[in-house]
Amino acid sequence: MKAKYVLIISYFYILLFVYAAISKLITFEAFQVQLTQSPLLSAYANIIAYLVLGAELLFALLLCTKTTRLLGLYLSYGLMVAFTLYIYLILNYSDFIPCSCGGILEKMGWNEHLWFNIIVSLLALIALFLDDRGKLKIIVFKLMILTVFSFVIVLLVLNLDKEVVINNKIERFYKEFILERNEVVELDYNSYYIAGITDDNIVLANYTAPKHLLLYSINDNSLIQSSIILNDSLVQRIKNLKLTLQGKHFYLYDNTSSTVLWGNTQDWEVKNICHFNSVFNSFIMYEDGKAIVRLYNSQQRTNMLGKIDLEICSIDTISDVLNKKIDGLFDIDGQLLRDIKNNNVVYLFYYRNQYLNFELGNITKPLLQHTIDTMAQVPLTFGVTENGNKKKLSKSFFKVNVNGTYFNNHLFIKSNTIGKDESAKRIKNFSIYDVYHVQENVYKFSFYMENYKGKEMKSLFLYNDLLMGITEDNLIIYQLDLSYL
């Protein structure tokens, strides 16, 4: 009967280790990234990834045969003790809790995972007491030695006398007191975004009501309502209009019908319209009548950049500048940003430590420039939508660059990566922004921005010495100390 229980527990461990190892092999790069995001293992992530994978497969093999089963049980117990200690330290001594393991255990929270490991460790203990025919004192002594050894190994790897970090290769230079909150404007709805600036008015457009505008005066802090004059039948036919500004003109674009409408900001009346055959999902003006767009190639199922000339309603592709690394769709996802003072454009990648610098007059050959982050490409994995006809990300992935804003050659990028000697506790209430001088291709400094009522900025805009953003139903305006730039 004892042998039967030992065999059942051994088979359970074999299944657990083999399943865990295969899950890691299938998404090995993603597993490595998860380890680099762990606050306690980031410095040794690549080595640990191979060691864990090798240990799981080796221990499963030892458990398969009767002659090596006892050794496999002892080693399995030691490994589970090490895993349990790691999770305990994450929960109690780390100020940042990363995402959980892959596979079936991904659905578990860290507390559930801790209890799972404790129970599995106890199963190994039971099997050892049943299978080891040595004296009880010797068995207990061996288990104590193995437990202590597991603790020592984990503590040596973690090197807990150092502050917990996520990416200890990032060294930021922080500037304090760079921002002072100037105004908080309450909005009636949470569907507003900042479309741009015209005549010293901050123009707020609305995702759900595309004709509706709010104009906030920088000079006297007044807020007035306005609207775009647009045929109602056209609004009904075009489902996803979004507004952007360029000089004295406004532009409405729709990524479902590949349509651009525009007019003058003096009367906000649509007077021109262009239809295109190519589908574009991002759009930004870089001079009057000309725009850069991100196009979807339905044949290759990838994204690419293009340029639009609204005078003749033409669109041309800009070949190979996004540099496909995985699928050419999600891996190159990003944000088009324009410097409204110098009319320069950058394309900020979400899942890479890179951005493209489209210098004025050099639209077809942008410069590839890097941020201070070390993540060259987040290893993405994919699934399909419920109806099975569209590709999607298999889960929500970590973004290297969350969003940004660009003015007077200075690029502000929101980052979620915690750098060397930085405390993760602070980013619960603050957001990190890294500042770059694009034309000089240099990192300048970083700063913390306090989240307003616990909410982060979801729409950010930089203009002269004002940094503006929207959090849910508030427009927040900060005064920026230009002496730091």
Coordinates of C-alpha atoms in Angstrom, one line a residue:
M1 CA 0.0 0.0 0.0
K2 CA 2.9 2.4 0.8
A3 CA 4.5 1.7 -2.5
K4 CA 1.2 2.6 -4.2
Y5 CA 1.0 6.0 -2.5
V6 CA 4.6 6.7 -3.4
L7 CA 4.0 5.8 -7.0
I8 CA 0.9 8.0 -7.2
I9 CA 2.8 11.0 -5.7
S10 CA 5.8 10.3 -8.1
Y11 CA 3.5 10.3 -11.1
F12 CA 1.9 13.5 -9.9
Y13 CA 5.3 15.1 -9.8
I14 CA 6.3 13.8 -13.2
L15 CA 3.1 15.3 -14.7
L16 CA 3.7 18.6 -12.9
F17 CA 7.3 18.9 -13.9
V18 CA 6.9 17.8 -17.5
Y19 CA 3.8 20.0 -18.0
A20 CA 5.6 23.0 -16.5
A21 CA 8.8 22.3 -18.6
I22 CA 6.8 22.0 -21.9
S23 CA 4.9 25.2 -21.1
K24 CA 8.2 27.0 -20.6
L25 CA 9.7 25.5 -23.8
I26 CA 6.7 26.6 -25.9
T27 CA 7.0 30.2 -24.7
F28 CA 10.6 30.2 -23.6
E29 CA 11.3 33.8 -24.5
A30 CA 8.2 34.9 -22.6
F31 CA 9.3 32.9 -19.6
Q32 CA 12.7 34.7 -19.7
V33 CA 10.9 38.0 -19.8
Q34 CA 8.8 37.1 -16.8
L35 CA 11.9 36.4 -14.9
T36 CA 13.5 39.7 -15.9
Q37 CA 10.4 41.4 -14.6
S38 CA 10.7 39.6 -11.3
P39 CA 12.1 42.1 -8.7
L40 CA 14.1 39.3 -7.0
L41 CA 15.6 37.4 -10.0
S42 CA 16.1 40.1 -12.8
A43 CA 19.9 40.0 -12.5
Y44 CA 20.1 36.2 -13.1
A45 CA 17.0 35.7 -15.3
N46 CA 18.7 34.0 -18.3
I47 CA 20.7 31.5 -16.2
I48 CA 17.8 30.7 -13.9
A49 CA 15.5 30.1 -16.9
Y50 CA 17.7 27.3 -18.2
L51 CA 18.4 25.9 -14.7
V52 CA 14.8 25.6 -13.7
L53 CA 13.8 24.0 -17.1
G54 CA 16.7 21.5 -16.8
A55 CA 15.9 20.7 -13.2
E56 CA 12.2 20.0 -13.9
L57 CA 13.1 17.6 -16.8
L58 CA 15.9 15.9 -14.9
F59 CA 13.8 15.4 -11.7
A60 CA 10.9 14.0 -13.8
L61 CA 13.3 11.5 -15.4
L62 CA 14.7 10.4 -12.0
L63 CA 11.2 9.8 -10.8
C64 CA 10.4 7.5 -13.7
T65 CA 12.5 4.5 -12.5
K66 CA 12.5 2.7 -9.2
T67 CA 16.3 2.8 -8.7
T68 CA 16.4 6.6 -8.9
R69 CA 12.9 7.4 -7.5
L70 CA 14.1 8.1 -4.0
L71 CA 16.8 10.6 -5.2
G72 CA 14.2 12.2 -7.4
L73 CA 11.8 12.7 -4.5
Y74 CA 14.5 14.3 -2.4
L75 CA 15.5 16.7 -5.2
S76 CA 11.8 17.4 -6.0
Y77 CA 11.2 18.3 -2.4
G78 CA 14.2 20.6 -2.4
L79 CA 13.1 22.4 -5.6
M80 CA 9.6 22.9 -4.2
V81 CA 11.0 24.3 -1.0
A82 CA 13.0 26.8 -3.1
F83 CA 10.0 27.8 -5.1
T84 CA 7.9 28.2 -1.9
L85 CA 10.6 30.4 -0.3
Y86 CA 10.8 32.5 -3.5
I87 CA 7.0 33.2 -3.5
Y88 CA 7.0 33.9 0.3
L89 CA 9.8 36.5 -0.3
I90 CA 7.9 38.0 -3.2
L91 CA 4.8 38.5 -1.1
N92 CA 6.4 39.8 2.0
Y93 CA 9.7 41.5 1.1
S94 CA 9.2 42.8 -2.4
D95 CA 7.4 46.1 -3.1
F96 CA 6.5 44.9 -6.6
I97 CA 4.6 41.7 -7.4
P98 CA 5.2 40.5 -11.0
C99 CA 2.9 38.4 -13.1
S100 CA 2.6 34.7 -12.2
C101 CA 3.8 31.5 -14.0
G102 CA 2.6 30.3 -17.3
G103 CA 0.4 27.3 -18.1
I104 CA -2.4 26.2 -15.8
L105 CA -0.8 28.0 -12.8
E106 CA -1.1 31.3 -14.6
K107 CA -4.7 31.6 -13.3
M108 CA -3.5 31.4 -9.7
G109 CA -2.8 34.5 -7.6
W110 CA 0.5 34.5 -5.6
N111 CA -1.2 33.6 -2.4
E112 CA -2.9 30.6 -4.0
H113 CA 0.4 29.7 -5.6
L114 CA 2.1 29.7 -2.2
W115 CA -0.4 27.3 -0.7
F116 CA -0.2 25.1 -3.8
N117 CA 3.6 24.8 -3.4
I118 CA 3.3 24.1 0.4
I119 CA 0.8 21.3 -0.3
V120 CA 2.9 19.8 -3.1
S121 CA 6.0 20.0 -0.8
L122 CA 4.1 18.1 1.9
L123 CA 3.2 15.4 -0.6
A124 CA 6.9 14.9 -1.3
L125 CA 7.5 14.7 2.4
I126 CA 4.9 12.0 2.8
A127 CA 6.4 10.0 -0.1
L128 CA 9.9 10.3 1.3
F129 CA 8.8 9.0 4.8
L130 CA 7.0 6.1 3.1
D131 CA 9.8 5.2 0.6
D132 CA 13.0 5.8 2.5
R133 CA 13.7 2.7 4.6
G134 CA 16.5 4.2 6.6
K135 CA 16.3 5.3 10.2
L136 CA 13.9 8.0 11.1
K137 CA 16.6 10.2 12.5
I138 CA 18.7 9.9 9.4
I139 CA 15.7 10.8 7.2
V140 CA 14.9 13.9 9.2
F141 CA 18.5 14.9 9.2
K142 CA 18.7 14.6 5.4
L143 CA 15.5 16.6 5.0
M144 CA 16.8 19.3 7.3
I145 CA 20.0 19.5 5.4
L146 CA 18.1 19.7 2.1
T147 CA 15.8 22.4 3.4
V148 CA 18.6 24.5 4.7
F149 CA 20.5 24.0 1.5
S150 CA 17.5 25.2 -0.5
F151 CA 17.1 28.3 1.7
V152 CA 20.8 29.1 1.3
I153 CA 20.8 28.8 -2.5
V154 CA 17.7 31.0 -2.8
L155 CA 19.1 33.7 -0.5
L156 CA 22.4 33.7 -2.3
V157 CA 20.7 34.1 -5.7
L158 CA 18.5 36.9 -4.4
N159 CA 21.3 38.7 -2.7
L160 CA 18.7 40.5 -0.4
D161 CA 21.1 43.1 0.9
K162 CA 20.5 45.0 -2.3
E163 CA 17.4 47.0 -3.0
V164 CA 14.8 45.1 -5.1
V165 CA 14.7 46.3 -8.7
I166 CA 13.0 45.3 -12.0
N167 CA 15.8 46.2 -14.4
N168 CA 19.0 47.1 -12.7
K169 CA 20.6 48.1 -16.0
I170 CA 18.4 51.2 -16.2
E171 CA 20.0 54.2 -14.4
R172 CA 17.8 57.3 -14.4
F173 CA 18.7 60.8 -13.6
Y174 CA 15.7 62.4 -11.7
K175 CA 14.8 66.0 -11.6
E176 CA 12.6 67.2 -8.7
F177 CA 10.1 70.0 -8.7
I178 CA 9.9 70.1 -12.5
L179 CA 6.1 70.2 -12.4
E180 CA 3.5 72.2 -10.6
R181 CA -0.2 71.4 -10.9
N182 CA -1.8 74.5 -12.3
E183 CA -5.5 73.7 -13.1
V184 CA -7.9 70.8 -12.6
V185 CA -11.0 71.1 -14.9
E186 CA -13.9 68.7 -14.3
L187 CA -15.4 67.2 -17.4
D188 CA -18.9 65.7 -17.7
Y189 CA -17.8 62.5 -19.4
N190 CA -14.8 60.2 -19.5
S191 CA -14.7 60.0 -23.3
Y192 CA -12.7 63.2 -24.0
Y193 CA -9.2 63.3 -25.4
I194 CA -6.9 66.2 -26.3
A195 CA -7.0 66.8 -30.0
G196 CA -4.5 69.7 -30.0
I197 CA -4.1 73.5 -29.6
T198 CA -5.5 76.3 -31.6
D199 CA -5.5 80.1 -30.8
D200 CA -4.3 79.3 -27.3
N201 CA -7.3 77.0 -26.8
I202 CA -6.9 73.4 -25.7
V203 CA -9.3 71.5 -28.0
L204 CA -11.0 68.5 -26.4
A205 CA -12.8 66.1 -28.7
N206 CA -15.1 63.2 -27.8
Y207 CA -14.8 59.6 -28.9
T208 CA -18.5 59.0 -28.6
A209 CA -19.8 62.3 -29.9
P210 CA -17.3 63.2 -32.8
K211 CA -19.0 66.6 -33.6
H212 CA -18.8 67.8 -30.0
L213 CA -15.9 70.0 -28.8
L214 CA -14.8 71.7 -25.6
L215 CA -12.4 74.7 -25.9
Y216 CA -10.4 75.5 -22.8
S217 CA -8.7 78.9 -22.9
I218 CA -5.1 78.9 -21.6
N219 CA -5.3 82.7 -21.1
D220 CA -8.5 83.1 -19.0
N221 CA -9.2 79.4 -18.0
S222 CA -12.7 79.6 -19.5
L223 CA -14.4 76.5 -20.9
I224 CA -16.8 76.8 -23.8
Q225 CA -18.6 74.3 -26.0
S226 CA -18.4 74.2 -29.7
S227 CA -19.2 71.8 -32.5
I228 CA -18.0 70.7 -35.9
I229 CA -20.4 71.4 -38.7
L230 CA -20.8 68.1 -40.4
N231 CA -23.6 66.4 -42.3
D232 CA -25.5 64.0 -40.0
S233 CA -25.8 61.3 -42.7
L234 CA -22.1 61.3 -43.1
V235 CA -21.6 60.9 -39.3
Q236 CA -23.9 57.9 -39.3
R237 CA -22.0 56.3 -42.3
I238 CA -18.6 56.9 -40.7
K239 CA -18.4 55.1 -37.4
N240 CA -15.0 55.9 -35.8
L241 CA -14.1 59.6 -36.3
K242 CA -11.1 61.1 -34.5
L243 CA -9.9 64.7 -34.5
T244 CA -6.4 66.1 -35.0
L245 CA -5.2 69.7 -35.6
Q246 CA -2.5 71.2 -37.9
G247 CA -2.0 74.9 -37.8
K248 CA -5.4 76.6 -38.6
H249 CA -7.0 73.4 -39.9
F250 CA -8.7 70.5 -38.3
Y251 CA -8.8 67.0 -39.7
L252 CA -11.2 64.2 -38.9
Y253 CA -10.2 60.7 -39.9
D254 CA -12.0 57.4 -39.8
N255 CA -10.1 54.1 -39.7
T256 CA -13.0 51.9 -40.7
S257 CA -13.9 53.7 -43.9
S258 CA -10.4 55.1 -44.7
T259 CA -11.9 58.6 -44.9
V260 CA -10.4 62.0 -44.1
L261 CA -12.5 65.2 -43.7
W262 CA -11.1 68.6 -43.0
G263 CA -11.8 72.3 -42.7
N264 CA -10.8 75.6 -40.9
T265 CA -10.7 76.0 -37.1
Q266 CA -12.2 79.5 -37.6
D267 CA -15.7 78.1 -38.3
W268 CA -15.2 74.3 -37.7
E269 CA -17.0 73.5 -40.9
V270 CA -16.1 70.4 -42.9
K271 CA -15.4 71.6 -46.5
N272 CA -13.2 68.8 -47.9
I273 CA -13.2 65.0 -48.0
C274 CA -10.9 62.3 -49.3
H275 CA -11.6 58.5 -49.6
F276 CA -8.8 56.0 -49.8
N277 CA -8.7 52.3 -50.8
S278 CA -6.0 51.4 -48.2
V279 CA -7.1 50.9 -44.6
F280 CA -5.2 53.0 -42.1
N281 CA -5.4 52.7 -38.3
S282 CA -3.3 55.6 -37.2
F283 CA -3.0 59.1 -38.6
I284 CA -1.0 62.3 -37.9
M285 CA -0.5 65.5 -39.9
Y286 CA 3.1 66.7 -40.4
E287 CA 2.3 69.8 -42.5
D288 CA -0.8 71.3 -44.2
G289 CA -2.4 68.7 -46.4
K290 CA 0.1 66.0 -45.7
A291 CA 0.0 63.2 -43.2
I292 CA 1.8 60.0 -42.0
V293 CA -0.5 57.0 -41.5
R294 CA -0.1 53.4 -40.4
L295 CA -1.6 51.1 -43.0
Y296 CA -2.9 47.6 -42.8
N297 CA -1.7 45.3 -45.5
S298 CA -4.5 42.7 -45.8
Q299 CA -2.5 40.3 -48.1
Q300 CA 0.5 40.1 -45.7
R301 CA -1.6 40.8 -42.6
T302 CA 1.0 43.3 -41.4
N303 CA 1.2 47.0 -40.7
M304 CA 3.3 49.5 -42.5
L305 CA 3.7 53.3 -42.7
G306 CA 2.5 55.5 -45.5
K307 CA 2.1 59.1 -46.4
I308 CA -1.0 60.9 -47.6
D309 CA -1.3 64.0 -49.9
L310 CA -4.8 65.4 -49.3
E311 CA -4.5 67.8 -52.3
I312 CA -4.7 64.9 -54.7
C313 CA -6.1 62.3 -52.3
S314 CA -3.2 60.0 -52.8
I315 CA -1.5 57.5 -50.5
D316 CA 2.0 56.0 -50.8
T317 CA 3.7 53.4 -48.6
I318 CA 6.9 53.9 -46.8
S319 CA 8.6 50.5 -47.1
D320 CA 10.3 48.4 -44.4
V321 CA 10.8 51.1 -41.8
L322 CA 8.8 49.4 -39.0
N323 CA 11.2 46.3 -39.1
K324 CA 9.0 43.3 -38.4
K325 CA 10.5 41.0 -35.7
I326 CA 7.6 38.7 -34.8
D327 CA 4.4 39.1 -36.7
G328 CA 4.6 42.6 -38.2
L329 CA 1.3 43.5 -36.7
F330 CA 1.4 43.6 -32.9
D331 CA 5.1 43.6 -32.4
I332 CA 5.4 46.9 -34.3
D333 CA 2.4 48.5 -32.6
G334 CA 3.0 52.1 -31.5
Q335 CA 2.0 55.7 -31.4
L336 CA 2.5 58.5 -34.0
L337 CA 3.5 61.8 -32.3
R338 CA 4.1 65.2 -33.8
D339 CA 6.1 68.2 -32.6
I340 CA 3.7 71.0 -33.4
K341 CA 6.4 73.6 -33.1
N342 CA 8.9 72.1 -35.5
N343 CA 6.5 69.8 -37.5
N344 CA 8.7 66.7 -36.8
V345 CA 7.2 63.3 -36.2
V346 CA 8.2 60.3 -34.2
Y347 CA 6.8 56.8 -34.2
L348 CA 7.0 55.4 -30.6
F349 CA 7.1 51.6 -30.4
Y350 CA 5.0 50.1 -27.5
Y351 CA 6.9 46.8 -27.2
R352 CA 10.5 47.8 -28.1
N353 CA 13.0 50.2 -26.6
Q354 CA 12.9 52.2 -29.8
Y355 CA 11.3 55.1 -31.7
L356 CA 11.6 56.3 -35.3
N357 CA 12.6 59.9 -35.9
F358 CA 11.0 61.4 -39.0
E359 CA 13.1 64.5 -39.5
L360 CA 11.4 67.2 -41.6
G361 CA 12.0 66.4 -45.3
N362 CA 13.2 62.9 -44.5
I363 CA 9.9 61.0 -44.3
T364 CA 10.9 57.9 -46.2
K365 CA 14.2 57.3 -44.2
P366 CA 13.5 57.8 -40.5
L367 CA 16.3 57.5 -38.0
L368 CA 16.0 54.5 -35.5
Q369 CA 16.7 55.8 -32.0
H370 CA 16.7 54.0 -28.6
T371 CA 15.4 54.7 -25.2
I372 CA 17.3 53.9 -21.9
D373 CA 15.3 50.7 -21.5
T374 CA 17.1 47.4 -22.3
M375 CA 14.1 45.5 -23.7
A376 CA 14.7 45.2 -27.4
Q377 CA 11.5 43.3 -28.1
V378 CA 8.8 42.0 -25.8
P379 CA 8.2 38.3 -26.9
L380 CA 4.5 38.4 -27.7
T381 CA 2.2 35.4 -28.1
F382 CA -1.1 35.3 -30.0
G383 CA -4.6 33.8 -30.1
V384 CA -7.7 34.4 -32.0
T385 CA -11.0 36.1 -31.3
E386 CA -14.1 34.1 -30.2
N387 CA -15.4 33.9 -33.8
G388 CA -12.0 32.7 -34.9
N389 CA -11.5 35.2 -37.8
K390 CA -9.2 37.8 -36.1
K391 CA -5.8 37.6 -34.5
K392 CA -5.3 39.0 -31.1
L393 CA -2.7 39.0 -28.3
S394 CA -3.0 36.0 -26.1
K395 CA -3.0 38.3 -23.0
S396 CA -2.1 41.8 -21.9
F397 CA 1.7 42.2 -22.3
F398 CA 4.1 44.6 -20.6
K399 CA 4.6 47.8 -22.6
V400 CA 8.2 49.1 -22.8
N401 CA 6.8 52.6 -23.8
V402 CA 3.3 53.2 -22.5
N403 CA 2.6 56.5 -24.3
G404 CA 4.3 59.8 -25.0
T405 CA 4.1 63.4 -26.1
Y406 CA 6.5 65.5 -28.3
F407 CA 7.2 69.2 -28.4
N408 CA 10.2 71.4 -29.3
N409 CA 12.4 68.4 -30.0
H410 CA 11.7 67.0 -26.5
L411 CA 10.0 63.6 -26.3
F412 CA 8.3 62.6 -23.0
I413 CA 7.8 58.9 -22.6
K414 CA 5.8 57.2 -19.9
S415 CA 7.6 54.1 -18.6
N416 CA 6.4 51.2 -16.4
T417 CA 9.9 49.8 -16.0
I418 CA 11.5 50.3 -12.5
G419 CA 15.2 51.1 -12.8
K420 CA 18.2 50.8 -10.6
D421 CA 17.8 51.9 -6.9
E422 CA 14.1 52.8 -7.5
S423 CA 11.3 51.7 -5.2
A424 CA 8.3 50.1 -6.8
K425 CA 6.1 51.4 -4.0
R426 CA 6.3 54.9 -5.4
I427 CA 4.8 54.0 -8.8
K428 CA 1.6 53.0 -7.1
N429 CA 0.9 56.7 -6.8
F430 CA 3.2 58.2 -9.4
S431 CA 4.0 57.7 -13.1
I432 CA 7.6 57.7 -14.4
Y433 CA 8.4 59.9 -17.4
D434 CA 11.7 59.8 -19.3
V435 CA 12.7 62.8 -21.4
Y436 CA 14.8 62.7 -24.6
H437 CA 16.1 65.3 -26.9
V438 CA 15.2 63.7 -30.3
Q439 CA 17.4 65.7 -32.7
E440 CA 20.4 65.3 -30.4
N441 CA 19.5 61.6 -29.8
V442 CA 20.2 61.9 -26.0
Y443 CA 18.4 60.9 -22.8
K444 CA 18.2 64.0 -20.6
F445 CA 16.4 63.2 -17.3
S446 CA 13.3 61.6 -15.7
F447 CA 10.7 62.8 -13.4
Y448 CA 7.7 61.5 -11.3
M449 CA 4.2 62.7 -12.0
E450 CA 1.7 62.2 -9.2
N451 CA -1.4 60.4 -10.3
Y452 CA -4.5 62.5 -9.7
K453 CA -6.9 60.8 -7.3
G454 CA -5.0 57.5 -8.1
K455 CA -5.7 57.8 -11.9
E456 CA -2.9 57.9 -14.5
M457 CA -2.9 60.2 -17.5
K458 CA -4.6 58.5 -20.5
S459 CA -4.2 61.4 -22.9
L460 CA -1.0 63.6 -22.7
F461 CA -0.1 66.8 -24.6
L462 CA 2.9 69.1 -24.3
Y463 CA 2.7 72.7 -25.4
N464 CA 5.3 75.4 -24.5
D465 CA 5.6 75.3 -20.7
L466 CA 2.3 73.4 -20.2
L467 CA 2.0 69.6 -19.8
M468 CA -1.7 68.6 -20.1
G469 CA -3.4 65.3 -19.6
I470 CA -6.8 63.7 -19.1
T471 CA -7.6 61.3 -16.3
E472 CA -11.1 59.8 -16.5
D473 CA -13.3 62.9 -16.3
N474 CA -10.6 65.6 -15.4
L475 CA -8.4 67.8 -17.5
I476 CA -5.1 68.3 -15.5
I477 CA -2.8 71.1 -16.5
Y478 CA 0.8 71.3 -15.1
Q479 CA 3.3 74.2 -15.3
L480 CA 6.6 72.9 -16.6
D481 CA 9.9 74.4 -15.4
L482 CA 11.6 75.0 -18.8
S483 CA 15.0 75.6 -17.2
Y484 CA 15.4 71.8 -17.0
L485 CA 15.0 71.4 -20.8

